[in-house]
Short mmCIF file of C-alpha atoms in Angstrom, two decimals:
data_model
loop_
_atom_site.label_atom_id
_atom_site.label_comp_id
_atom_site.label_asym_id
_atom_site.label_seq_id
_atom_site.Cartn_x
_atom_site.Cartn_y
_atom_site.Cartn_z
CA MET A 1 119.13 -7.31 129.08
CA SER A 2 115.64 -6.00 127.88
CA ASP A 3 113.18 -4.65 130.32
CA ASN A 4 110.35 -5.33 127.92
CA LEU A 5 107.82 -8.21 128.53
CA LYS A 6 106.94 -10.26 125.75
CA LEU A 7 103.54 -11.99 126.28
CA LEU A 8 101.62 -14.56 124.36
CA ARG A 9 97.92 -15.04 124.65
CA TYR A 10 96.46 -18.62 124.52
CA ASN A 11 92.90 -18.73 123.15
CA THR A 12 91.93 -22.09 121.73
CA GLY A 13 93.35 -25.52 121.22
CA ASN A 14 93.80 -24.52 117.52
CA ASP A 15 96.70 -22.27 118.69
CA LYS A 16 98.58 -25.07 120.51
CA LYS A 17 100.98 -26.24 117.80
CA ALA A 18 102.45 -22.85 116.98
CA PHE A 19 102.15 -21.78 120.66
CA VAL A 20 104.26 -24.62 121.87
CA GLU A 21 106.91 -24.05 119.29
CA PHE A 22 107.43 -20.32 119.92
CA LYS A 23 106.80 -20.47 123.75
CA ASP A 24 110.52 -19.84 124.53
CA ALA A 25 110.58 -16.49 122.57
CA PHE A 26 108.03 -15.08 125.15
CA ASP A 27 108.41 -14.28 128.74
CA ALA A 28 104.87 -15.57 129.81
CA VAL A 29 101.71 -16.87 128.55
CA ILE A 30 98.39 -15.19 129.30
CA PHE A 31 95.13 -17.13 129.76
CA ASN A 32 91.65 -15.67 130.17
CA ALA A 33 90.10 -16.80 133.28
CA THR A 34 87.05 -18.24 131.50
CA ILE A 35 89.33 -20.53 129.49
CA VAL A 36 91.12 -21.68 132.67
CA ALA A 37 88.05 -22.29 134.62
CA TYR A 38 86.60 -24.46 131.60
CA SER A 39 89.80 -26.14 130.49
CA GLY A 40 91.90 -26.21 133.71
CA ALA A 41 93.40 -29.64 132.88
CA SER A 42 94.66 -28.94 129.49
CA VAL A 43 95.85 -25.42 130.48
CA SER A 44 97.81 -27.00 133.30
CA ASP A 45 99.39 -29.43 130.82
CA ILE A 46 100.60 -26.43 128.68
CA ILE A 47 101.95 -24.53 131.69
CA SER A 48 103.63 -27.45 133.50
CA ILE A 49 105.13 -29.49 130.65
CA HIS A 50 106.64 -26.41 129.05
CA MET A 51 107.65 -24.79 132.32
CA ASN A 52 106.43 -21.27 131.32
CA LYS A 53 105.37 -18.63 133.74
CA TYR A 54 101.75 -17.73 133.34
CA ILE A 55 99.34 -14.91 133.78
CA ILE A 56 95.59 -15.28 134.30
CA ASP A 57 93.46 -12.45 133.31
CA PRO A 58 90.65 -12.35 135.85
CA GLN A 59 88.25 -10.82 133.24
CA THR A 60 86.11 -9.04 135.98
CA TYR A 61 84.80 -6.70 133.50
CA ILE A 62 82.48 -9.40 132.05
CA LEU A 63 80.34 -8.74 135.20
CA GLN A 64 79.40 -5.52 133.52
CA HIS A 65 78.31 -7.25 130.42
CA ASP A 66 74.66 -7.45 129.19
CA SER A 67 73.47 -11.04 129.93
CA LYS A 68 73.14 -11.57 126.22
CA ALA A 69 76.97 -11.51 125.83
CA PHE A 70 77.10 -14.71 128.00
CA MET A 71 74.53 -16.71 125.91
CA SER A 72 75.12 -19.59 123.60
CA SER A 73 72.88 -20.03 120.56
CA ASN A 74 70.67 -22.39 122.66
CA GLY A 75 69.94 -19.45 125.04
CA LYS A 76 71.86 -20.84 127.94
CA ILE A 77 74.89 -19.12 129.60
CA LYS A 78 78.16 -20.39 128.08
CA ALA A 79 79.60 -23.30 130.00
CA SER A 80 83.02 -21.43 130.37
CA VAL A 81 81.33 -18.33 131.94
CA LEU A 82 79.21 -20.49 134.28
CA LYS A 83 82.22 -22.46 135.38
CA TYR A 84 84.12 -19.27 136.20
CA LEU A 85 81.16 -17.63 137.92
CA GLN A 86 81.15 -20.61 140.47
CA GLU A 87 84.63 -19.50 141.54
CA LEU A 88 83.38 -15.95 142.31
CA PRO A 89 81.13 -14.70 145.21
CA GLN A 90 77.60 -16.25 145.42
CA LYS A 91 76.09 -12.80 144.99
CA VAL A 92 77.81 -12.29 141.60
CA ASN A 93 76.68 -15.74 140.50
CA ASP A 94 73.06 -15.15 141.54
CA ILE A 95 72.83 -11.77 139.77
CA ILE A 96 74.20 -13.06 136.51
CA VAL A 97 72.60 -16.61 136.56
CA ASN A 98 69.25 -15.94 138.29
CA GLU A 99 68.57 -12.15 137.67
CA ARG A 100 70.22 -12.11 134.24
CA ARG A 101 71.59 -8.67 134.53
CA ALA A 102 74.91 -6.83 134.82
CA LEU A 103 76.24 -5.78 138.04
CA ASN A 104 76.28 -2.13 139.07
CA THR A 105 78.59 -0.26 141.28
CA SER A 106 76.50 -0.89 144.41
CA ASP A 107 76.47 -4.65 143.67
CA ILE A 108 80.20 -4.74 143.39
CA ASN A 109 80.96 -2.56 146.43
CA SER A 110 78.86 -4.88 148.47
CA CYS A 111 80.92 -7.80 147.77
CA LEU A 112 84.31 -6.27 146.72
CA GLU A 113 86.43 -7.69 149.53
CA GLU A 114 85.23 -11.23 148.87
CA LEU A 115 85.72 -10.69 145.16
CA VAL A 116 89.32 -9.59 145.76
CA GLU A 117 90.05 -12.68 147.73
CA LYS A 118 88.37 -15.01 145.39
CA ILE A 119 90.11 -13.56 142.37
CA TYR A 120 93.58 -13.79 143.99
CA LYS A 121 92.92 -17.41 145.02
CA PHE A 122 91.75 -18.29 141.50
CA GLN A 123 94.98 -16.90 139.86
CA VAL A 124 97.27 -18.51 142.38
CA ASP A 125 95.64 -21.87 143.29
CA TYR A 126 93.26 -22.92 140.48
CA ILE A 127 95.91 -24.47 138.05
CA SER A 128 97.93 -25.96 141.01
CA LYS A 129 95.12 -28.42 141.88
CA PHE A 130 95.32 -29.95 138.43
CA ILE A 131 99.06 -30.12 138.45
CA GLN A 132 99.00 -32.03 141.84
CA LYS A 133 96.64 -34.65 140.36
CA LYS A 134 99.12 -35.53 137.63
CA ASP A 135 102.07 -37.97 137.80
CA TYR A 136 104.58 -35.24 136.94
CA GLY A 137 103.67 -33.12 139.96
CA LYS A 138 106.29 -34.40 142.10
CA TYR A 139 108.83 -34.38 139.33
CA LEU A 140 108.03 -30.69 138.87
CA GLU A 141 108.56 -29.89 142.52
CA PHE A 142 111.82 -31.68 142.26
CA VAL A 143 112.97 -29.77 139.20
CA GLN A 144 111.96 -26.45 140.83
CA GLU A 145 113.95 -27.26 144.03
CA GLU A 146 117.00 -28.35 142.14
CA GLU A 147 117.15 -25.42 139.91
CA ASN A 148 116.54 -22.87 142.71
CA SER A 149 113.11 -22.09 141.18
CA LYS A 150 114.65 -21.00 137.82
CA HIS A 151 111.51 -22.34 136.17
CA GLN A 152 109.27 -21.81 139.11
CA TYR A 153 105.60 -22.87 138.49
CA SER A 154 103.82 -19.60 139.44
CA PRO A 155 102.13 -16.61 138.14
CA GLN A 156 104.30 -13.88 136.56
CA PHE A 157 101.79 -11.39 137.92
CA VAL A 158 98.56 -11.43 139.87
CA ILE A 159 96.15 -8.92 138.55
CA ALA A 160 93.70 -7.01 140.69
CA PRO A 161 90.06 -7.11 139.86
CA TYR A 162 89.21 -4.34 137.44
CA PHE A 163 86.24 -2.76 135.55
CA ARG A 164 85.53 -1.14 132.29
CA LEU A 165 85.06 2.56 131.68
CA LYS A 166 82.40 2.62 128.99
CA ASN A 167 81.59 5.26 126.20
CA GLU A 168 77.98 5.70 127.54
CA TYR A 169 78.91 6.46 131.05
CA THR A 170 78.64 9.99 132.47
CA ASN A 171 81.49 11.75 133.99
CA SER A 172 80.00 10.88 137.33
CA GLU A 173 79.63 7.17 136.47
CA ILE A 174 83.21 7.17 135.11
CA GLU A 175 84.39 8.55 138.50
CA ASP A 176 82.38 5.92 140.41
CA TRP A 177 83.98 3.16 138.40
CA LEU A 178 87.37 4.56 138.78
CA LYS A 179 86.82 4.61 142.50
CA ILE A 180 85.88 0.94 142.54
CA ASN A 181 88.95 0.17 140.54
CA ARG A 182 91.05 2.03 143.11
CA SER A 183 89.41 0.31 146.08
CA SER A 184 89.79 -3.05 144.48
CA LEU A 185 93.58 -2.35 143.69
CA LYS A 186 94.03 -1.00 147.20
CA LEU A 187 92.44 -4.07 148.87
CA PHE A 188 94.41 -6.38 146.51
CA THR A 189 97.84 -4.71 147.33
CA ASN A 190 97.18 -4.33 151.06
CA LYS A 191 96.30 -7.94 151.36
CA TYR A 192 98.62 -9.59 148.98
CA GLY A 193 101.52 -7.05 148.54
CA THR A 194 103.76 -9.26 150.48
CA SER A 195 102.63 -12.60 148.92
CA GLY A 196 105.74 -12.91 146.83
CA PHE A 197 103.84 -12.40 143.48
CA PRO A 198 104.25 -9.01 141.67
CA ILE A 199 100.91 -7.15 141.37
CA ALA A 200 99.49 -5.46 138.29
CA ALA A 201 96.47 -3.43 137.68
CA GLN A 202 94.46 -3.26 134.54
CA LEU A 203 92.68 -0.48 132.95
CA LEU A 204 89.93 -1.24 130.42
CA ILE A 205 88.44 1.63 128.63
CA ASP A 206 86.49 2.47 125.41
CA LYS A 207 87.94 4.95 122.95
CA ASN A 208 85.48 7.69 123.37
CA ALA A 209 85.85 7.49 127.16
CA LEU A 210 89.54 7.70 126.68
CA CYS A 211 89.32 10.88 124.72
CA ASN A 212 87.07 12.39 127.29
CA LEU A 213 88.93 11.15 130.33
CA ASP A 214 90.10 13.41 133.26
CA PHE A 215 93.67 12.43 133.43
CA ASN A 216 94.21 14.28 136.69
CA LEU A 217 91.40 12.19 138.13
CA LEU A 218 93.01 9.04 136.57
CA GLN A 219 96.30 9.82 138.09
CA LYS A 220 94.76 10.33 141.56
CA GLN A 221 92.89 7.02 141.50
CA TYR A 222 95.87 5.00 140.47
CA ASP A 223 98.38 6.72 142.74
CA LEU A 224 98.88 3.71 145.09
CA PRO A 225 102.01 1.78 146.12
CA ASP A 226 102.94 -1.86 145.74
CA TYR A 227 102.20 -2.42 142.19
CA ASP A 228 104.42 -1.91 139.31
CA TYR A 229 102.67 -2.71 135.98
CA VAL A 230 99.48 -1.70 134.41
CA PHE A 231 97.84 -3.69 131.57
CA VAL A 232 96.08 -1.32 129.21
CA TRP A 233 93.15 -2.41 126.86
CA VAL A 234 91.42 0.14 124.91
CA ASP A 235 88.57 -1.15 122.96
CA ASN A 236 89.58 -2.12 119.33
CA PHE A 237 92.39 0.28 119.47
CA SER A 238 95.68 0.52 117.60
CA PRO A 239 98.15 3.50 118.25
CA LEU A 240 98.85 3.49 114.52
CA THR A 241 95.34 3.50 113.12
CA ALA A 242 93.69 5.60 115.70
CA ASN A 243 92.59 9.06 114.85
CA LYS A 244 94.51 12.12 116.09
CA ASN A 245 92.32 12.71 119.12
CA GLU A 246 92.59 9.15 120.26
CA GLN A 247 96.35 9.17 119.73
CA LEU A 248 96.70 12.20 121.73
CA ALA A 249 94.59 10.73 124.62
CA PHE A 250 96.60 7.54 124.59
CA LYS A 251 99.82 9.49 124.84
CA ASN A 252 98.35 11.33 127.81
CA LEU A 253 97.44 8.00 129.30
CA MET A 254 101.09 6.82 128.84
CA GLN A 255 102.25 10.00 130.50
CA THR A 256 99.99 9.69 133.53
CA PHE A 257 101.27 6.20 134.51
CA LYS A 258 104.80 7.38 133.76
CA ASN A 259 104.17 10.19 136.41
CA LEU A 260 103.15 7.49 138.74
CA ASN A 261 106.34 5.42 137.95
CA LYS A 262 104.12 2.51 136.65
CA ARG A 263 104.98 0.54 133.62
CA ILE A 264 102.25 -0.10 130.84
CA ILE A 265 101.82 -3.32 129.12
CA MET A 266 99.64 -3.26 126.05
CA ALA A 267 96.96 -6.01 126.45
CA TYR A 268 96.57 -6.42 122.79
CA GLY A 269 99.15 -4.93 120.56
CA GLY A 270 100.82 -5.24 117.24
CA TYR A 271 104.10 -3.75 115.76
CA ASP A 272 103.18 -0.20 116.53
CA SER A 273 102.85 -1.04 120.26
CA ILE A 274 106.16 -3.07 120.10
CA LEU A 275 107.81 -0.01 118.56
CA LEU A 276 106.43 2.13 121.49
CA CYS A 277 108.60 -0.17 123.78
CA HIS A 278 111.76 1.05 122.38
CA LYS A 279 114.20 2.08 125.16
CA ASP A 280 115.11 5.38 123.46
CA LEU A 281 111.49 6.75 123.96
CA SER A 282 110.98 8.90 127.07
CA THR A 283 107.42 8.09 127.36
CA ARG A 284 106.95 4.36 126.39
CA LEU A 285 105.38 1.01 126.78
CA TYR A 286 107.09 -1.86 128.73
CA GLY A 287 105.48 -4.84 127.13
CA VAL A 288 102.94 -6.12 124.63
CA ALA A 289 100.73 -9.18 124.55
CA GLN A 290 99.56 -10.88 121.36
CA SER A 291 97.75 -13.99 120.28
CA VAL A 292 99.06 -16.73 118.06
CA GLY A 293 98.68 -15.42 114.59
CA TYR A 294 96.22 -12.53 115.35
CA GLY A 295 94.97 -10.34 118.18
CA GLU A 296 96.80 -7.13 117.54
CA ALA A 297 93.70 -5.19 118.48
CA ARG A 298 90.54 -6.50 120.00
CA SER A 299 87.02 -5.42 120.82
CA ILE A 300 86.06 -5.70 124.48
CA THR A 301 82.52 -7.02 123.64
CA PRO A 302 82.80 -10.34 121.65
CA VAL A 303 81.70 -9.95 118.03
CA GLY A 304 80.94 -12.88 115.66
CA GLY A 305 83.62 -14.11 113.30
CA GLY A 306 83.44 -13.14 109.72
CA LEU A 307 84.17 -15.07 106.57
CA PRO A 308 87.77 -16.80 106.92
CA VAL A 309 90.15 -15.63 104.32
CA ASN A 310 93.82 -16.28 103.51
CA LYS A 311 95.95 -13.59 105.16
CA TYR A 312 99.74 -13.12 105.14
CA TYR A 313 101.71 -10.83 107.50
CA PHE A 314 103.68 -8.51 105.22
CA TYR A 315 106.74 -7.76 107.20
CA PRO A 316 107.90 -4.58 105.46
CA THR A 317 104.87 -2.73 106.56
CA HIS A 318 104.12 -4.86 109.71
CA GLU A 319 100.45 -5.71 108.79
CA ARG A 320 98.28 -8.75 108.16
CA LEU A 321 96.91 -8.36 104.62
CA VAL A 322 94.55 -10.32 102.54
CA PHE A 323 96.60 -12.59 100.36
CA GLY A 324 95.46 -11.07 97.17
CA ASP A 325 96.66 -7.62 98.20
CA VAL A 326 100.04 -9.03 99.08
CA SER A 327 100.25 -10.81 95.68
CA ASN A 328 99.46 -7.47 93.91
CA ILE A 329 102.19 -5.77 95.89
CA LEU A 330 104.64 -8.37 94.95
CA SER A 331 103.60 -8.26 91.25
CA ALA A 332 103.83 -4.62 90.98
CA ASN A 333 107.44 -4.86 92.32
CA GLY A 334 108.24 -7.51 89.76
CA PHE A 335 108.51 -10.56 91.91
CA PHE A 336 106.73 -12.74 89.57
CA SER A 337 108.49 -11.86 86.38
CA GLY A 338 111.98 -13.03 85.39
CA ASP A 339 113.88 -15.91 86.96
CA LYS A 340 111.90 -17.69 89.77
CA GLY A 341 115.15 -18.61 91.68
CA GLN A 342 116.49 -14.98 91.65
CA ALA A 343 113.09 -13.74 92.73
CA ALA A 344 112.97 -16.16 95.69
CA THR A 345 116.44 -14.83 96.71
CA ARG A 346 115.23 -11.25 96.38
CA PHE A 347 112.06 -12.11 98.40
CA TYR A 348 114.23 -13.29 101.29
CA ASP A 349 116.37 -10.27 101.14
CA GLU A 350 113.53 -7.58 100.80
CA ILE A 351 110.39 -9.13 102.12
CA CYS A 352 110.90 -11.94 104.58
CA GLY A 353 113.60 -14.47 105.02
CA CYS A 354 112.12 -16.37 107.96
CA GLU A 355 112.31 -20.07 108.35
CA GLN A 356 108.80 -20.59 107.29
CA CYS A 357 109.00 -18.66 104.11
CA LYS A 358 112.19 -20.36 103.15
CA GLN A 359 110.51 -23.78 103.81
CA ILE A 360 107.60 -22.85 101.47
CA ILE A 361 109.18 -20.83 98.71
CA LYS A 362 112.41 -22.68 98.49
CA ASN A 363 113.96 -21.73 95.09
CA ASP A 364 110.75 -20.85 93.27
CA ILE A 365 108.80 -17.75 94.04
CA ASN A 366 105.61 -19.33 92.62
CA ASN A 367 105.59 -21.52 95.74
CA PHE A 368 104.54 -18.49 97.66
CA ASN A 369 100.97 -19.35 96.53
CA GLN A 370 100.86 -22.17 99.02
CA TYR A 371 99.93 -19.42 101.56
CA ASN A 372 96.77 -19.05 99.45
CA GLU A 373 95.52 -22.64 99.43
CA SER A 374 91.81 -22.91 100.02
CA VAL A 375 89.03 -25.34 100.08
CA PRO A 376 85.15 -24.76 99.21
CA TYR A 377 82.62 -24.90 102.04
CA ALA A 378 78.97 -23.96 102.44
CA TRP A 379 78.68 -20.61 104.30
CA LYS A 380 75.37 -18.85 105.27
CA ASP A 381 72.33 -20.14 103.40
CA ASP A 382 74.60 -22.86 101.80
CA ILE A 383 76.33 -20.13 99.68
CA LYS A 384 79.59 -21.73 98.55
CA ARG A 385 82.88 -19.86 99.67
CA ASN A 386 86.50 -20.76 99.90
CA ARG A 387 88.37 -20.79 103.18
CA PRO A 388 91.95 -21.37 104.01
CA THR A 389 93.13 -25.07 104.24
CA THR A 390 94.33 -26.19 107.67
CA GLU A 391 97.88 -26.29 106.30
CA ALA A 392 97.77 -22.78 104.69
CA SER A 393 96.32 -21.42 108.02
CA PHE A 394 99.07 -23.11 110.00
CA ILE A 395 102.04 -21.85 107.79
CA ALA A 396 100.46 -18.26 107.88
CA THR A 397 100.46 -18.52 111.68
CA ARG A 398 103.88 -19.80 111.89
CA HIS A 399 105.27 -17.06 109.53
CA PHE A 400 103.37 -14.50 111.73
CA MET A 401 105.08 -15.79 114.87
CA CYS A 402 108.51 -15.69 113.22
CA CYS A 403 107.72 -12.09 112.38
CA LYS A 404 106.89 -11.20 115.78
CA GLN A 405 109.97 -12.65 117.11
CA ARG A 406 111.99 -10.68 114.60
CA GLU A 407 110.13 -7.47 115.48
CA TRP A 408 111.09 -7.71 119.03
CA GLU A 409 114.61 -8.53 118.11
CA GLU A 410 114.98 -5.51 115.88
CA ILE A 411 113.48 -2.97 118.20
CA GLU A 412 115.85 -4.07 120.86
CA ARG A 413 118.85 -4.15 118.61
CA LEU A 414 118.33 -1.07 116.31
CA SER A 415 118.23 2.51 117.20
CA LEU A 416 114.98 4.41 117.36
CA GLU A 417 116.20 6.36 114.34
CA ASP A 418 116.85 3.34 112.38
CA CYS A 419 113.54 1.81 113.11
CA LYS A 420 111.74 5.07 112.10
CA LYS A 421 113.72 5.11 108.71
CA GLN A 422 113.03 1.44 108.04
CA ILE A 423 109.21 1.72 108.45
CA LEU A 424 109.06 5.08 106.52
CA SER A 425 111.14 3.60 103.70
CA ASN A 426 109.13 0.39 103.42
CA VAL A 427 105.65 2.13 103.58
CA GLU A 428 106.78 4.58 100.76
CA LYS A 429 107.80 1.58 98.75
CA TYR A 430 105.02 -0.86 99.20
CA SER A 431 101.99 1.14 100.69
CA VAL A 432 102.38 4.73 99.77
CA ASN A 433 98.80 5.62 100.54
CA GLN A 434 99.59 4.97 104.19
CA ILE A 435 102.56 7.32 104.54
CA ALA A 436 100.44 10.25 105.96
CA ARG A 437 99.22 7.82 108.75
CA ILE A 438 102.69 6.56 109.64
CA LYS A 439 104.09 10.08 109.77
CA ARG A 440 101.28 11.21 112.06
CA PHE A 441 101.96 8.15 114.27
CA LEU A 442 105.55 8.85 114.46
CA LYS A 443 105.10 12.61 115.11
CA THR A 444 102.78 11.89 118.02
CA TYR A 445 104.72 9.21 119.86
CA VAL A 446 108.28 9.03 118.65
CA GLU A 447 109.48 12.43 117.47
#
């Protein structure tokens, strides 16, 4: 049995259709606290009806955000954030809502014990009150009792409050925030270590801060009992695409928590993170969280969405590519010349034979273009652009989820050496300009 945790993030209602279909391929679902606070009833529907374990990310790092990050276009604090702040200590609410500023270390220290209590209560109790209001609440209790809690409605983990280590912080400020993270985790484990819920820490850090981090200090601050997992979120970071210094720093981070006998879960990760969960690695990850169709790396501070374009997850090289780039790769490799049926069969053998691709392509490779269907719309300043149709977006998402399921199956079935040979061979064939990057990644983490 695998000791890796496969986690799925729920972000918006647009995710729901694919989310529900693939829920059984994952061990738990993660919801951000602001989504839970704002959409508690609909979140409780998803959790309860489908009997999934859940994790609520308490998102306490948002207390360090500039107030502009909370604002809607009308200049008011976003409703989801406001709703969540009402569940936190009054002092926190007052500083953000009335003073319109980020909390500093003194602010947090002055209310840390209360924050710990409220964060725990939110993760454990907030969803329950919605369940109990619904007609199926008693049915769920009956099912849980009858099945000896096989599908117990409860958090997979509870996560202690945590705070971000920013690029702009001095070494002294980094140490101050690490001390707060330690104090928070220690209060949390002391108070709730016997609650019956496993406890996880979370480390949130910018890339430059990671590269300059004192790992001896990090190890000292996180050297605490009664928690087993650490969610790690490095700002807009991928172990594969990171530069050499970032890669080496991340490896040091992995080694630090290995020294503490703690298991790292990548808070946002793609295939590179999944590969780092391979059981044959001496220094490894133990889980990866991803969103439905995207979210393999994410910036900590929200950024506006760009122009929506058709993308397809190209399984041989494990990357989401603009459809035109995929089409060019396939054309260069002869998929659109000759017999269309034979090309379709070859596509299933060499590129992707998932259920979604077979439903779309059938026996004609030209049907692959359905992934590129688009409609015109007015973008900025009424400039006309094309965007993916609802159906094209959905089938691309469903294909992505099929690929993620296959990736997990392969890293748990194949040897590490076979995984290395497979990715190297595919990159040499389909994306030779990326071969140096792949080799550097493998040399850093795998060899």
